[in-house]
Amino acid sequence: MTKPIRIAAQLSPGGVHSWQSWRDAVMWAEELGTDVIFGYDHFHRPAVEMTADGAALAAEQPDVHNFEGWTALAAWGEVTRSAEIGLLVSGVGFRNPDLLADMARTVDHISGGRLILGIGAGWYEKDYTAYGYDFGTTKSRLDLFDDSVVRIERRLAALTPQPLRHIPILIGGSGEKRSLPTVARHADIWHCFPLPIQEYRRKSKLVDDLAAQAGRDGSTIERSVAASAPFSTGFDRRSVDEFREAGVSLFTLEMQPTDTGYDFEPLVQALAWRGRRRRLTPDPRSVTPPVRR
């Protein structure tokens, strides 16, 4: 069965004016009808610049206003009522995996059963070195990730009280040697950046095949695509429609703060597209969010 279209907003706190302005943006995104609201798990905002080969880390990585993600999620659970919430994604190298499972269970209860547990191996070196974590190698981080997923699942099953629901585990990546096999064994949601559509279809089929080898039905793994290029300057309906036809149901728009707050226009466009595809009439009240200084 085809899963219904869902729209997610990833509201980056890097460079935000204040905690209150970030919180208000989360509340406004929910008011507009956003299905899922994500933060990120960075202790510093990764500064990115566009090159001929695509996005790359800038030579300078300045410190800007930023807030820790899991502490924020607990507050989000109190100030929101319907949207699912989570981090895209939580680096397993920053917290003991059993503790991370307990944190997830607690936020799940705070939010009334609305947490998505996004987890990843980690990649931004400054987060590690500045806070005294071992960055290691790509292999060591992926080895730790594989071990951590198993420990998280075991701890979630052993906690008292249990989570209010089966907490969906979101795993990102498109690597065929390590990431996709882990997705096939453990993920409820597979998240990746947009690939050429035929390449995406091939990898999605591979997830199904690997899931079958692991004794799972790959069609139960929700497909999620990040809203970077070609969607970052708006909502490219043609591209999105192609991914929808390829089985994607969760579309995530990355939203960065500016001096005047967040630009909600792409999100409103996305919600309108969702409404048309659902044959519903969207009801975004306004594209102008409240401003808090």
Short mmCIF file of C-alpha atoms in Angstrom, two decimals:
data_model
loop_
_atom_site.label_atom_id
_atom_site.label_comp_id
_atom_site.label_asym_id
_atom_site.label_seq_id
_atom_site.Cartn_x
_atom_site.Cartn_y
_atom_site.Cartn_z
CA MET A 1 0.00 0.00 0.00
CA THR A 2 1.27 3.46 -0.91
CA LYS A 3 1.97 5.53 2.19
CA PRO A 4 0.35 8.99 2.37
CA ILE A 5 2.44 12.03 1.51
CA ARG A 6 3.97 13.76 4.51
CA ILE A 7 5.86 17.03 4.64
CA ALA A 8 8.64 17.61 7.14
CA ALA A 9 10.46 20.81 8.03
CA GLN A 10 13.99 20.66 9.37
CA LEU A 11 14.40 23.91 11.29
CA SER A 12 18.09 24.47 11.82
CA PRO A 13 18.97 26.38 15.01
CA GLY A 14 22.37 27.42 13.66
CA GLY A 15 22.37 31.22 13.50
CA VAL A 16 18.94 31.62 15.07
CA HIS A 17 18.37 34.84 17.00
CA SER A 18 17.21 33.20 20.23
CA TRP A 19 15.70 30.05 21.73
CA GLN A 20 12.31 31.77 21.70
CA SER A 21 12.46 32.52 17.98
CA TRP A 22 13.39 28.89 17.22
CA ARG A 23 10.59 27.61 19.44
CA ASP A 24 8.09 29.97 17.83
CA ALA A 25 9.14 28.77 14.36
CA VAL A 26 8.48 25.18 15.44
CA MET A 27 5.03 26.13 16.68
CA TRP A 28 4.28 28.04 13.47
CA ALA A 29 5.36 25.11 11.31
CA GLU A 30 2.89 22.92 13.18
CA GLU A 31 0.18 25.57 12.85
CA LEU A 32 0.64 25.49 9.08
CA GLY A 33 -0.02 21.75 9.08
CA THR A 34 3.50 20.30 8.86
CA ASP A 35 3.53 16.55 9.52
CA VAL A 36 7.04 16.23 10.98
CA ILE A 37 9.39 18.82 12.48
CA PHE A 38 13.08 18.01 12.74
CA GLY A 39 16.01 19.71 14.37
CA TYR A 40 19.61 18.61 13.99
CA ASP A 41 22.24 17.11 16.29
CA HIS A 42 25.15 19.49 15.80
CA PHE A 43 26.92 21.39 18.57
CA HIS A 44 28.04 23.88 15.93
CA ARG A 45 26.41 24.86 12.66
CA PRO A 46 28.26 23.29 9.72
CA ALA A 47 29.15 26.15 7.34
CA VAL A 48 28.57 24.97 3.77
CA GLU A 49 29.39 26.58 0.44
CA MET A 50 28.42 25.58 -3.07
CA THR A 51 31.16 24.41 -5.43
CA ALA A 52 31.18 23.05 -8.97
CA ASP A 53 30.87 19.58 -7.45
CA GLY A 54 28.00 20.54 -5.13
CA ALA A 55 27.87 21.43 -1.44
CA ALA A 56 31.10 21.29 0.56
CA LEU A 57 32.25 22.45 3.99
CA ALA A 58 33.59 25.98 3.92
CA ALA A 59 37.22 26.64 4.86
CA GLU A 60 36.07 28.70 7.85
CA GLN A 61 33.67 27.21 10.39
CA PRO A 62 32.63 30.15 12.58
CA ASP A 63 30.74 29.81 15.84
CA VAL A 64 27.18 31.17 15.69
CA HIS A 65 24.13 30.97 17.91
CA ASN A 66 23.16 27.32 18.29
CA PHE A 67 21.19 25.08 20.67
CA GLU A 68 21.51 21.41 21.67
CA GLY A 69 18.97 19.16 19.97
CA TRP A 70 17.76 16.62 22.53
CA THR A 71 17.14 19.23 25.22
CA ALA A 72 15.12 21.15 22.66
CA LEU A 73 13.09 18.07 21.67
CA ALA A 74 11.81 17.70 25.22
CA ALA A 75 10.51 21.28 25.08
CA TRP A 76 9.06 20.73 21.61
CA GLY A 77 7.12 17.80 22.99
CA GLU A 78 5.35 20.19 25.36
CA VAL A 79 4.68 23.07 22.96
CA THR A 80 3.44 21.00 20.00
CA ARG A 81 0.34 18.82 19.82
CA SER A 82 0.15 16.93 16.52
CA ALA A 83 3.39 17.01 14.51
CA GLU A 84 5.90 14.23 14.94
CA ILE A 85 9.28 15.48 16.14
CA GLY A 86 12.88 14.33 15.97
CA LEU A 87 16.47 15.10 15.04
CA LEU A 88 17.82 14.59 11.55
CA VAL A 89 19.88 12.80 12.75
CA SER A 90 21.30 12.02 16.18
CA GLY A 91 24.98 11.06 16.10
CA VAL A 92 25.47 7.82 18.01
CA GLY A 93 29.03 8.77 18.93
CA PHE A 94 27.86 11.57 21.24
CA ARG A 95 25.87 9.49 23.74
CA ASN A 96 25.89 6.02 25.21
CA PRO A 97 23.36 4.13 23.04
CA ASP A 98 21.46 2.78 26.05
CA LEU A 99 21.15 6.31 27.39
CA LEU A 100 20.06 7.54 23.96
CA ALA A 101 17.29 4.93 23.93
CA ASP A 102 16.14 6.09 27.37
CA MET A 103 16.19 9.72 26.24
CA ALA A 104 14.11 8.78 23.22
CA ARG A 105 11.60 6.88 25.36
CA THR A 106 11.29 9.86 27.70
CA VAL A 107 10.71 12.36 24.87
CA ASP A 108 8.21 9.92 23.38
CA HIS A 109 6.21 10.11 26.63
CA ILE A 110 6.57 13.91 26.88
CA SER A 111 5.22 14.29 23.35
CA GLY A 112 2.41 11.79 23.72
CA GLY A 113 3.99 9.24 21.37
CA ARG A 114 5.24 11.50 18.55
CA LEU A 115 9.00 10.95 18.49
CA ILE A 116 10.93 9.77 15.44
CA LEU A 117 14.39 8.49 16.41
CA GLY A 118 16.73 9.57 13.64
CA ILE A 119 20.22 8.11 14.08
CA GLY A 120 23.44 8.29 12.11
CA ALA A 121 27.16 7.60 12.32
CA GLY A 122 28.20 11.28 12.48
CA TRP A 123 30.36 13.20 10.03
CA TYR A 124 31.11 16.76 11.19
CA GLU A 125 34.56 16.67 12.77
CA LYS A 126 34.27 19.95 14.68
CA ASP A 127 31.43 18.52 16.78
CA TYR A 128 33.75 15.75 17.94
CA THR A 129 36.98 17.62 18.50
CA ALA A 130 35.46 20.65 20.22
CA TYR A 131 33.58 18.47 22.73
CA GLY A 132 36.30 15.90 23.30
CA TYR A 133 34.84 12.96 21.37
CA ASP A 134 36.98 10.62 19.27
CA PHE A 135 36.25 11.34 15.61
CA GLY A 136 37.96 8.14 14.48
CA THR A 137 37.61 7.00 10.88
CA THR A 138 34.63 6.45 8.61
CA LYS A 139 34.96 2.71 9.26
CA SER A 140 35.18 3.07 13.04
CA ARG A 141 32.15 5.37 13.10
CA LEU A 142 30.12 2.95 10.96
CA ASP A 143 31.19 0.03 13.15
CA LEU A 144 30.05 1.96 16.22
CA PHE A 145 26.80 2.82 14.46
CA ASP A 146 25.98 -0.81 13.68
CA ASP A 147 26.66 -1.82 17.28
CA SER A 148 24.67 1.12 18.64
CA VAL A 149 21.53 0.37 16.63
CA VAL A 150 21.35 -3.11 18.15
CA ARG A 151 21.89 -1.74 21.67
CA ILE A 152 19.23 0.95 21.16
CA GLU A 153 16.68 -1.62 20.04
CA ARG A 154 17.47 -3.90 22.98
CA ARG A 155 17.25 -1.08 25.51
CA LEU A 156 13.96 0.22 24.09
CA ALA A 157 12.51 -3.28 24.51
CA ALA A 158 13.71 -3.48 28.13
CA LEU A 159 12.67 -0.07 29.47
CA THR A 160 9.95 0.38 32.07
CA PRO A 161 7.63 1.97 31.22
CA GLN A 162 7.73 1.15 27.57
CA PRO A 163 7.48 3.88 24.91
CA LEU A 164 3.92 4.88 24.10
CA ARG A 165 4.33 3.38 20.63
CA HIS A 166 6.96 1.60 18.58
CA ILE A 167 9.36 4.51 18.11
CA PRO A 168 10.12 4.73 14.38
CA ILE A 169 13.86 4.52 13.69
CA LEU A 170 15.03 6.72 10.83
CA ILE A 171 18.39 5.91 9.27
CA GLY A 172 20.00 8.04 6.60
CA GLY A 173 22.48 7.23 3.86
CA SER A 174 22.76 5.60 0.46
CA GLY A 175 26.02 3.65 0.65
CA GLU A 176 25.50 0.11 -0.60
CA LYS A 177 28.19 -1.58 1.50
CA ARG A 178 27.25 -0.32 4.97
CA SER A 179 24.32 2.10 5.10
CA LEU A 180 21.68 0.29 3.05
CA PRO A 181 22.21 -3.12 4.71
CA THR A 182 21.72 -1.41 8.10
CA VAL A 183 18.61 0.34 6.78
CA ALA A 184 17.23 -2.98 5.57
CA ARG A 185 17.78 -4.67 8.95
CA HIS A 186 16.68 -1.93 11.31
CA ALA A 187 15.03 1.17 9.79
CA ASP A 188 11.38 2.11 9.81
CA ILE A 189 12.25 5.13 7.64
CA TRP A 190 15.04 5.32 5.06
CA HIS A 191 16.23 8.88 4.49
CA CYS A 192 18.60 10.11 1.78
CA PHE A 193 19.49 13.12 -0.30
CA PRO A 194 17.98 13.30 -3.78
CA LEU A 195 19.80 11.10 -6.29
CA PRO A 196 19.24 10.93 -10.04
CA ILE A 197 15.83 9.32 -10.21
CA GLN A 198 16.94 6.09 -11.90
CA GLU A 199 19.75 5.70 -9.36
CA TYR A 200 17.26 6.28 -6.56
CA ARG A 201 14.93 3.62 -7.96
CA ARG A 202 17.81 1.14 -8.14
CA LYS A 203 18.86 1.76 -4.55
CA SER A 204 15.27 1.60 -3.33
CA LYS A 205 14.93 -1.80 -5.01
CA LEU A 206 18.17 -2.84 -3.31
CA VAL A 207 16.70 -1.88 0.07
CA ASP A 208 13.74 -4.16 -0.68
CA ASP A 209 16.04 -7.02 -1.66
CA LEU A 210 18.25 -6.61 1.40
CA ALA A 211 15.20 -6.40 3.65
CA ALA A 212 13.88 -9.66 2.21
CA GLN A 213 17.24 -11.29 2.95
CA ALA A 214 16.87 -10.07 6.55
CA GLY A 215 13.34 -11.48 6.80
CA ARG A 216 11.59 -8.12 6.50
CA ASP A 217 9.10 -6.66 4.05
CA GLY A 218 10.89 -3.73 2.42
CA SER A 219 7.60 -2.04 1.57
CA THR A 220 7.10 -1.34 5.28
CA ILE A 221 10.21 0.90 5.29
CA GLU A 222 9.05 4.44 4.58
CA ARG A 223 11.05 6.33 1.97
CA SER A 224 12.18 9.85 2.85
CA VAL A 225 14.03 12.39 0.71
CA ALA A 226 15.81 15.52 1.90
CA ALA A 227 14.90 18.83 0.33
CA SER A 228 18.30 19.90 -0.86
CA ALA A 229 19.04 20.43 -4.55
CA PRO A 230 16.92 20.44 -6.67
CA PHE A 231 14.38 21.58 -4.06
CA SER A 232 16.37 24.06 -1.98
CA THR A 233 15.29 27.22 -3.80
CA GLY A 234 11.61 26.31 -3.65
CA PHE A 235 9.50 23.25 -4.24
CA ASP A 236 10.21 21.80 -7.69
CA ARG A 237 6.95 19.93 -8.31
CA ARG A 238 8.23 18.00 -11.30
CA SER A 239 11.18 16.57 -9.37
CA VAL A 240 9.06 15.88 -6.33
CA ASP A 241 6.42 14.12 -8.41
CA GLU A 242 9.14 11.84 -9.81
CA PHE A 243 10.25 10.85 -6.33
CA ARG A 244 6.66 10.36 -5.27
CA GLU A 245 6.11 7.96 -8.15
CA ALA A 246 9.28 6.14 -7.02
CA GLY A 247 7.68 5.49 -3.64
CA VAL A 248 8.82 8.42 -1.51
CA SER A 249 6.22 9.56 1.01
CA LEU A 250 8.19 11.83 3.40
CA PHE A 251 9.64 15.03 1.90
CA THR A 252 11.84 17.16 4.15
CA LEU A 253 12.56 20.84 3.58
CA GLU A 254 15.71 22.18 5.21
CA MET A 255 15.08 25.66 6.59
CA GLN A 256 17.88 27.97 7.72
CA PRO A 257 17.28 31.08 9.84
CA THR A 258 18.05 34.53 8.50
CA ASP A 259 18.30 37.91 10.20
CA THR A 260 14.52 38.23 9.89
CA GLY A 261 13.63 34.64 10.86
CA TYR A 262 12.74 31.63 8.70
CA ASP A 263 11.31 31.82 5.18
CA PHE A 264 8.14 29.72 5.32
CA GLU A 265 7.15 30.23 1.68
CA PRO A 266 8.74 26.96 0.41
CA LEU A 267 7.02 25.09 3.24
CA VAL A 268 3.65 26.61 2.35
CA GLN A 269 4.24 25.56 -1.27
CA ALA A 270 5.09 22.05 -0.14
CA LEU A 271 1.96 21.80 1.97
CA ALA A 272 -0.14 23.04 -0.93
CA TRP A 273 1.40 20.37 -3.18
CA ARG A 274 0.65 17.76 -0.52
CA GLY A 275 -2.95 18.97 -0.45
CA ARG A 276 -3.32 18.68 -4.20
CA ARG A 277 -1.81 15.23 -4.24
CA ARG A 278 -4.09 14.16 -1.40
CA ARG A 279 -7.03 15.79 -3.25
CA LEU A 280 -7.54 18.01 -0.23
CA THR A 281 -7.61 21.78 0.05
CA PRO A 282 -4.72 22.99 2.18
CA ASP A 283 -5.40 25.68 4.73
CA PRO A 284 -2.17 27.58 5.43
CA ARG A 285 -3.46 30.69 7.19
CA SER A 286 -0.52 32.85 6.23
CA VAL A 287 3.05 32.65 5.08
CA THR A 288 4.11 35.29 7.61
CA PRO A 289 5.17 33.77 10.94
CA PRO A 290 5.13 35.64 14.23
CA VAL A 291 8.36 37.56 14.89
CA ARG A 292 10.03 37.40 18.28
CA ARG A 293 13.12 39.28 19.25
#
